[in-house]
Coordinates of N, CA and C in Angstrom, one line a residue:
M918 N -25.1 1.3 -8.9 CA -24.6 2.1 -10.0 C -24.4 1.1 -11.4
D919 N -25.0 1.6 -12.4 CA -24.8 0.6 -13.6 C -23.4 0.8 -14.2
S920 N -23.1 0.1 -15.3 CA -21.6 0.0 -15.6 C -21.3 1.2 -16.5
L921 N -22.2 2.0 -17.1 CA -22.1 3.4 -17.6 C -21.5 4.1 -16.6
E922 N -22.3 4.4 -15.4 CA -22.2 5.3 -14.4 C -20.7 5.0 -13.9
A923 N -20.3 3.9 -13.6 CA -19.1 3.6 -13.1 C -18.0 3.8 -13.9
S924 N -18.2 3.7 -15.4 CA -17.0 4.0 -16.2 C -16.8 5.6 -16.2
L925 N -17.8 6.3 -16.0 CA -17.8 7.7 -15.9 C -17.3 8.3 -14.5
D926 N -17.3 7.4 -13.6 CA -16.9 7.8 -12.5 C -16.0 6.9 -11.7
P927 N -14.7 6.4 -12.3 CA -14.1 5.3 -11.9 C -13.5 5.5 -10.4
K928 N -13.3 4.6 -9.8 CA -12.9 4.4 -8.2 C -11.6 3.8 -8.2
P929 N -10.9 4.0 -7.1 CA -9.8 2.9 -7.0 C -10.2 1.6 -6.9
T930 N -9.7 0.7 -7.6 CA -9.8 -0.8 -7.2 C -8.7 -1.6 -6.6
V931 N -9.0 -2.8 -6.0 CA -7.9 -3.6 -5.6 C -7.4 -4.5 -6.7
E932 N -6.3 -4.4 -7.1 CA -5.7 -5.5 -8.1 C -5.5 -6.7 -7.5
F933 N -4.9 -6.8 -6.4 CA -4.7 -8.0 -5.5 C -4.5 -7.6 -4.0
A934 N -4.7 -8.6 -3.3 CA -4.7 -8.4 -1.8 C -4.5 -9.8 -1.2
M935 N -3.5 -10.0 -0.1 CA -3.3 -11.2 0.5 C -3.1 -11.1 1.9
V936 N -3.2 -12.1 2.6 CA -2.7 -12.1 4.2 C -1.5 -12.9 4.1
A937 N -0.6 -12.3 5.3 CA 0.7 -12.9 5.5 C 1.2 -12.8 6.9
D938 N 2.3 -13.5 7.0 CA 3.0 -13.2 8.5 C 3.3 -11.9 8.6
A939 N 3.9 -11.3 7.7 CA 4.2 -9.8 7.7 C 4.4 -9.0 6.6
V940 N 4.1 -7.9 6.3 CA 3.9 -7.1 5.1 C 4.4 -5.7 5.3
Q941 N 5.2 -5.2 4.3 CA 5.6 -3.7 4.3 C 5.4 -3.3 3.0
A942 N 5.0 -2.2 2.9 CA 4.8 -1.4 1.6 C 5.8 -0.2 1.5
V943 N 6.9 -0.2 0.6 CA 8.0 0.6 0.6 C 8.2 0.9 -0.9
G944 N 8.3 2.0 -1.3 CA 8.8 2.5 -2.6 C 7.8 1.8 -3.7
G945 N 6.5 1.7 -3.5 CA 5.7 1.1 -4.4 C 5.8 -0.5 -4.6
K946 N 6.5 -1.1 -3.5 CA 6.6 -2.5 -3.7 C 6.2 -3.1 -2.3
L947 N 5.5 -4.3 -2.4 CA 5.3 -5.0 -1.1 C 6.2 -6.0 -0.8
Y948 N 6.7 -5.9 0.3 CA 7.6 -6.9 0.9 C 7.0 -7.8 1.9
I949 N 6.9 -9.2 1.3 CA 5.9 -10.1 2.0 C 6.6 -11.1 2.6
L950 N 6.4 -11.4 3.7 CA 7.1 -12.7 4.6 C 5.9 -13.7 4.8
G951 N 5.8 -14.9 4.4 CA 5.0 -16.1 4.7 C 3.7 -15.5 4.2
G952 N 3.5 -15.1 2.8 CA 2.2 -14.5 2.4 C 1.4 -15.7 1.5
G953 N 0.1 -15.2 1.4 CA -0.8 -16.0 0.6 C -1.3 -17.2 1.2
W954 N -1.4 -17.2 2.4 CA -2.0 -18.4 3.3 C -3.5 -18.2 3.3
E955 N -4.2 -19.4 3.5 CA -5.7 -19.3 3.7 C -6.2 -20.2 4.9
L956 N -5.1 -20.8 5.4 CA -5.5 -21.5 6.7 C -4.4 -21.2 7.8
L957 N -5.2 -20.9 9.1 CA -4.2 -20.7 10.2 C -4.7 -21.8 11.2
Y958 N -3.7 -22.3 11.6 CA -3.6 -23.3 12.7 C -3.3 -22.9 13.9
V959 N -3.9 -23.0 15.0 CA -3.7 -22.5 16.3 C -3.8 -23.8 17.5
E960 N -3.2 -23.6 18.4 CA -3.1 -24.7 19.4 C -4.5 -24.9 20.2
S961 N -5.3 -23.8 20.6 CA -6.6 -24.1 21.2 C -7.4 -22.5 20.9
F962 N -8.7 -22.7 21.4 CA -9.5 -21.5 21.2 C -9.9 -21.0 22.6
P963 N -10.0 -19.8 22.9 CA -9.7 -18.7 21.9 C -8.3 -18.5 21.7
A964 N -7.9 -18.1 20.5 CA -6.6 -18.1 20.1 C -6.3 -16.7 19.8
R965 N -5.0 -16.2 20.4 CA -4.2 -15.1 20.1 C -3.2 -15.1 19.2
H966 N -3.3 -14.4 18.1 CA -2.1 -14.6 17.0 C -1.5 -13.3 17.2
P967 N -0.1 -13.6 17.3 CA 0.8 -12.3 17.6 C 0.7 -11.4 16.5
S968 N 0.6 -11.7 15.2 CA 0.7 -10.8 14.0 C 0.3 -11.3 12.8
I969 N -0.6 -10.4 11.9 CA -0.9 -10.8 10.7 C -0.9 -9.5 9.9
G970 N -0.3 -9.8 8.7 CA -0.4 -8.5 7.8 C -1.1 -8.7 6.6
V971 N -1.7 -7.6 6.2 CA -2.5 -7.6 4.9 C -2.0 -6.8 3.8
G972 N -1.6 -7.1 2.6 CA -0.7 -6.5 1.6 C -1.7 -6.2 0.5
I973 N -1.8 -4.9 0.0 CA -2.8 -4.6 -0.9 C -2.0 -3.8 -2.2
R974 N -2.4 -4.2 -3.4 CA -2.1 -3.5 -4.5 C -3.3 -2.7 -5.1
L975 N -3.4 -1.4 -5.3 CA -4.4 -0.8 -5.8 C -4.3 -0.2 -7.0
R976 N -5.1 -0.1 -7.9 CA -5.3 0.5 -9.3 C -5.9 1.7 -8.9
V977 N -5.4 2.9 -9.2 CA -6.2 4.4 -8.9 C -6.2 5.1 -10.3
P978 N -7.4 5.3 -10.8 CA -7.6 6.1 -12.1 C -7.1 7.4 -12.0
W979 N -6.7 8.0 -13.0 CA -6.0 9.4 -13.1 C -7.0 10.1 -14.1
P980 N -7.6 11.1 -13.8 CA -7.5 12.0 -12.6 C -8.4 11.3 -11.6
F981 N -8.2 11.6 -10.3 CA -9.0 11.0 -9.2 C -8.5 12.0 -8.1
A982 N -9.5 11.8 -7.1 CA -9.5 13.0 -6.0 C -8.0 12.9 -5.4
D983 N -7.8 13.9 -4.6 CA -6.4 14.1 -4.0 C -6.2 13.0 -3.0
S984 N -7.1 12.5 -2.5 CA -7.0 11.5 -1.4 C -8.2 10.7 -1.2
F985 N -8.2 9.5 -0.8 CA -9.5 8.7 -0.2 C -9.1 8.0 0.8
K986 N -10.1 7.2 1.6 CA -9.8 6.5 2.7 C -9.9 5.1 2.3
L987 N -8.9 4.4 2.8 CA -8.7 3.0 2.5 C -8.7 2.3 3.9
S988 N -9.7 1.3 4.1 CA -10.0 0.6 5.2 C -10.0 -0.9 5.2
V989 N -9.6 -1.6 6.4 CA -9.7 -3.0 6.4 C -10.2 -3.4 7.8
D990 N -11.1 -4.2 7.7 CA -12.0 -4.9 8.8 C -11.6 -6.4 8.9
L991 N -11.9 -6.9 10.1 CA -11.8 -8.4 10.3 C -13.1 -8.9 10.7
M992 N -13.6 -9.9 9.9 CA -15.0 -10.2 10.2 C -15.1 -11.9 10.4
N993 N -16.0 -12.3 11.2 CA -16.3 -13.6 11.4 C -17.1 -14.1 10.4
E994 N -17.5 -15.5 10.3 CA -18.3 -15.9 9.1 C -19.7 -15.4 9.2
D995 N -20.2 -15.1 10.6 CA -21.5 -14.4 10.8 C -21.5 -12.9 10.4
G996 N -20.6 -12.5 9.8 CA -20.6 -11.1 9.4 C -20.3 -10.1 10.5
R997 N -19.7 -10.3 11.5 CA -19.7 -9.6 12.8 C -18.1 -9.1 12.9
S998 N -17.9 -7.9 13.0 CA -16.5 -7.5 13.1 C -15.8 -7.9 14.4
L999 N -14.6 -8.2 14.2 CA -13.8 -8.5 15.4 C -12.8 -7.5 15.9
L1000 N -13.0 -6.3 15.2 CA -12.3 -5.0 15.6 C -13.2 -4.0 16.2
G1001 N -14.4 -4.7 16.8 CA -15.5 -3.7 17.5 C -16.1 -2.4 16.6
N1002 N -16.4 -3.1 15.6 CA -17.0 -2.1 14.5 C -16.2 -0.8 14.3
T1003 N -15.0 -0.9 14.5 CA -13.8 0.1 14.1 C -13.0 -0.3 12.9
R1004 N -13.3 0.0 11.8 CA -12.2 -0.4 10.7 C -11.0 0.2 11.1
F1005 N -9.9 -0.5 10.5 CA -8.5 0.3 10.5 C -8.4 0.9 9.3
S1006 N -8.4 2.2 9.4 CA -8.3 3.1 8.1 C -7.0 4.0 8.0
R1007 N -6.8 4.3 6.8 CA -5.6 5.3 6.3 C -6.3 6.1 5.2
T1008 N -5.8 7.4 5.3 CA -6.0 8.3 4.2 C -5.1 8.0 3.2
V1009 N -5.3 7.7 2.0 CA -4.3 7.6 0.9 C -4.1 8.7 0.0
Q1010 N -3.0 9.4 0.1 CA -2.7 10.7 -0.7 C -2.4 10.3 -2.1
V1011 N -3.2 10.9 -3.1 CA -2.8 10.5 -4.4 C -1.7 11.6 -5.2
R1012 N -0.7 11.0 -5.5 CA 0.2 12.0 -6.0 C 0.8 11.4 -7.2
P1013 N 0.3 11.6 -8.5 CA 0.8 11.0 -9.7 C 2.1 11.4 -10.1
P1014 N 2.9 10.4 -10.7 CA 4.3 11.0 -11.1 C 4.3 12.0 -12.2
V1015 N 5.3 12.7 -12.4 CA 5.2 13.7 -13.1 C 5.0 13.3 -14.7
R1016 N 5.4 12.1 -15.1 CA 5.2 11.7 -16.6 C 4.0 10.8 -16.8
R1017 N 2.9 11.0 -15.7 CA 1.8 10.2 -16.1 C 0.9 10.8 -17.2
L1018 N 0.5 9.8 -18.0 CA -0.3 10.3 -19.1 C -1.6 10.5 -18.7
P1019 N -2.3 11.4 -19.3 CA -3.7 11.6 -18.8 C -4.6 10.4 -19.1
G1020 N -5.4 10.2 -18.2 CA -6.3 8.8 -18.1 C -5.7 7.6 -17.8
A1021 N -4.4 7.5 -17.5 CA -3.7 6.4 -17.2 C -3.8 6.0 -15.8
E1022 N -4.2 4.8 -15.3 CA -4.2 4.1 -14.1 C -2.6 4.1 -13.4
M1023 N -2.6 4.2 -12.2 CA -1.3 4.2 -11.5 C -1.5 3.1 -10.3
G1024 N -0.6 2.4 -10.1 CA -0.5 1.4 -9.2 C -0.1 2.0 -7.6
M1025 N -0.7 1.6 -6.6 CA -0.1 2.0 -5.3 C -0.1 0.6 -4.3
T1026 N 0.7 0.8 -3.5 CA 0.7 -0.4 -2.5 C 0.5 0.2 -1.2
R1027 N 0.0 -0.6 -0.4 CA -0.3 -0.4 1.3 C -0.2 -1.6 1.9
A1028 N 0.2 -1.4 3.1 CA 0.0 -2.7 4.0 C -0.5 -2.3 5.3
F1029 N -1.1 -3.3 6.1 CA -1.6 -3.1 7.0 C -1.2 -4.0 8.1
T1030 N -1.0 -3.9 9.5 CA -0.5 -5.0 10.5 C -1.3 -5.1 11.6
F1031 N -1.9 -6.3 11.9 CA -2.8 -6.4 12.9 C -2.0 -7.5 14.0
N1032 N -1.7 -6.8 15.1 CA -1.1 -7.5 16.4 C -2.1 -7.9 17.4
N1033 N -1.7 -9.2 17.9 CA -2.5 -9.8 18.9 C -4.0 -9.9 18.8
L1034 N -4.5 -10.4 17.6 CA -5.6 -10.6 17.3 C -6.2 -11.9 17.9
V1035 N -7.5 -11.8 18.3 CA -8.0 -12.9 19.1 C -9.1 -13.5 18.3
F1036 N -9.0 -14.8 18.0 CA -10.0 -15.6 17.3 C -10.8 -16.5 18.2
P1037 N -12.1 -16.2 18.5 CA -12.6 -16.8 19.5 C -13.1 -18.3 19.5
R1038 N -13.1 -18.6 18.1 CA -13.6 -20.1 17.8 C -13.2 -20.4 16.4
P1039 N -13.2 -21.8 16.1 CA -12.7 -22.1 14.8 C -13.8 -21.9 13.6
G1040 N -13.3 -21.6 12.4 CA -14.4 -21.1 11.5 C -13.5 -20.2 10.3
G1041 N -14.5 -19.6 9.7 CA -14.1 -18.7 8.6 C -14.0 -17.4 9.1
Y1042 N -13.1 -16.6 8.5 CA -12.9 -15.2 8.8 C -12.5 -14.6 7.6
S1043 N -12.7 -13.3 7.5 CA -12.0 -12.6 6.3 C -11.7 -11.1 6.6
F1044 N -11.0 -10.5 5.7 CA -10.5 -9.2 5.8 C -11.3 -8.5 4.7
P1045 N -12.3 -7.8 4.9 CA -13.0 -7.0 3.9 C -12.2 -5.7 3.6
I1046 N -12.1 -5.2 2.5 CA -11.4 -4.2 2.1 C -12.1 -3.1 1.6
Y1047 N -12.1 -1.8 2.0 CA -13.2 -0.8 1.7 C -12.4 0.4 1.0
V1048 N -12.9 0.9 0.0 CA -12.3 2.4 -0.6 C -13.6 3.0 -0.2
E1049 N -13.3 4.3 0.6 CA -14.3 5.2 1.2 C -15.0 4.2 2.2
D1050 N -16.4 4.0 1.8 CA -17.2 3.0 2.6 C -17.8 2.0 1.8
D1051 N -17.1 1.7 0.6 CA -17.4 0.5 -0.4 C -16.7 -0.4 -0.2
E1052 N -17.2 -1.7 0.1 CA -16.4 -2.8 0.1 C -15.9 -3.1 -1.5
V1053 N -14.6 -3.4 -1.5 CA -14.2 -3.5 -3.0 C -13.5 -4.9 -3.1
F1054 N -13.0 -5.7 -1.8 CA -12.4 -6.8 -2.0 C -12.6 -7.4 -0.8
R1055 N -12.3 -8.8 -0.7 CA -12.5 -9.5 0.4 C -11.5 -10.8 0.6
I1056 N -10.7 -10.9 1.5 CA -9.8 -11.9 1.6 C -10.3 -13.0 2.7
P1057 N -10.8 -14.2 2.2 CA -11.1 -15.0 3.2 C -10.1 -15.8 3.5
F1058 N -10.3 -16.5 4.9 CA -9.2 -17.6 5.4 C -10.0 -18.4 6.5
R1059 N -9.4 -19.5 7.0 CA -10.2 -20.1 8.0 C -9.1 -20.3 9.0
V1060 N -9.5 -20.4 10.5 CA -8.6 -20.8 11.5 C -9.1 -21.9 12.2
L1061 N -8.3 -23.0 12.3 CA -8.6 -24.2 12.7 C -7.7 -24.7 13.9
E1062 N -8.1 -25.6 14.6 CA -7.3 -26.1 15.7 C -6.4 -27.2 15.3
R1063 N -4.9 -27.2 15.6 CA -4.2 -28.0 15.3 C -4.5 -29.4 15.8
A1064 N -4.2 -30.6 15.0 CA -4.5 -31.8 15.4 C -3.4 -32.1 16.4
R1065 N -3.9 -32.7 17.5 CA -2.9 -33.1 18.4 C -2.3 -34.5 18.3
R1066 N -1.0 -34.9 18.4 CA -0.5 -36.2 18.2 C -0.8 -37.0 19.3
A1067 N -0.9 -38.3 19.1 CA -1.2 -39.3 20.1 C 0.1 -39.5 20.8
P1068 N 0.0 -39.8 22.1 CA 1.3 -40.0 22.9 C 2.0 -41.4 22.3
R1069 N 3.2 -41.4 22.3 CA 4.0 -42.6 21.8 C 4.0 -43.5 23.1
A1070 N 3.9 -44.8 22.6 CA 4.0 -45.8 23.7 C 5.3 -46.1 24.1
R1071 N 5.7 -46.4 25.4 CA 7.0 -46.4 25.9 C 7.3 -48.0 25.8
G1072 N 8.6 -48.2 25.3 CA 9.1 -49.4 25.1 C 8.9 -49.9 23.8
S1073 N 8.5 -49.0 22.9 CA 8.4 -49.6 21.4 C 9.5 -49.1 20.5

């Protein structure tokens, strides 16, 4: 699609997105705990991580469809899904405020929580974000093994 076609048929876009220890989207705000990291250190592989949140701020043009599908996947650096080719999806209902000006964009926040993710090996991973079935954003991060400390010598 060229830029003229895109401007005639605008779609929701991601203004920003981040990974965090925990994220909640409430009342148009993102509540983020331990957000914005790009390195995850684990003790050994395969590694099971208890919880990772993805916080997303969308820009939705108006007028737009009454709803759209927002999805998040988890991929390794080889482009394979760790979620078994089943993206975590939600239908987003678009309800503009009463005082919205025609043609104005509106912001929307969404949060996804992933519990007990398993990372089979060290390396690069990412959370691609999709509107309908089009990838619109990607959050890259790395999972590495924590360096072990050498034992302390006795009597020193």
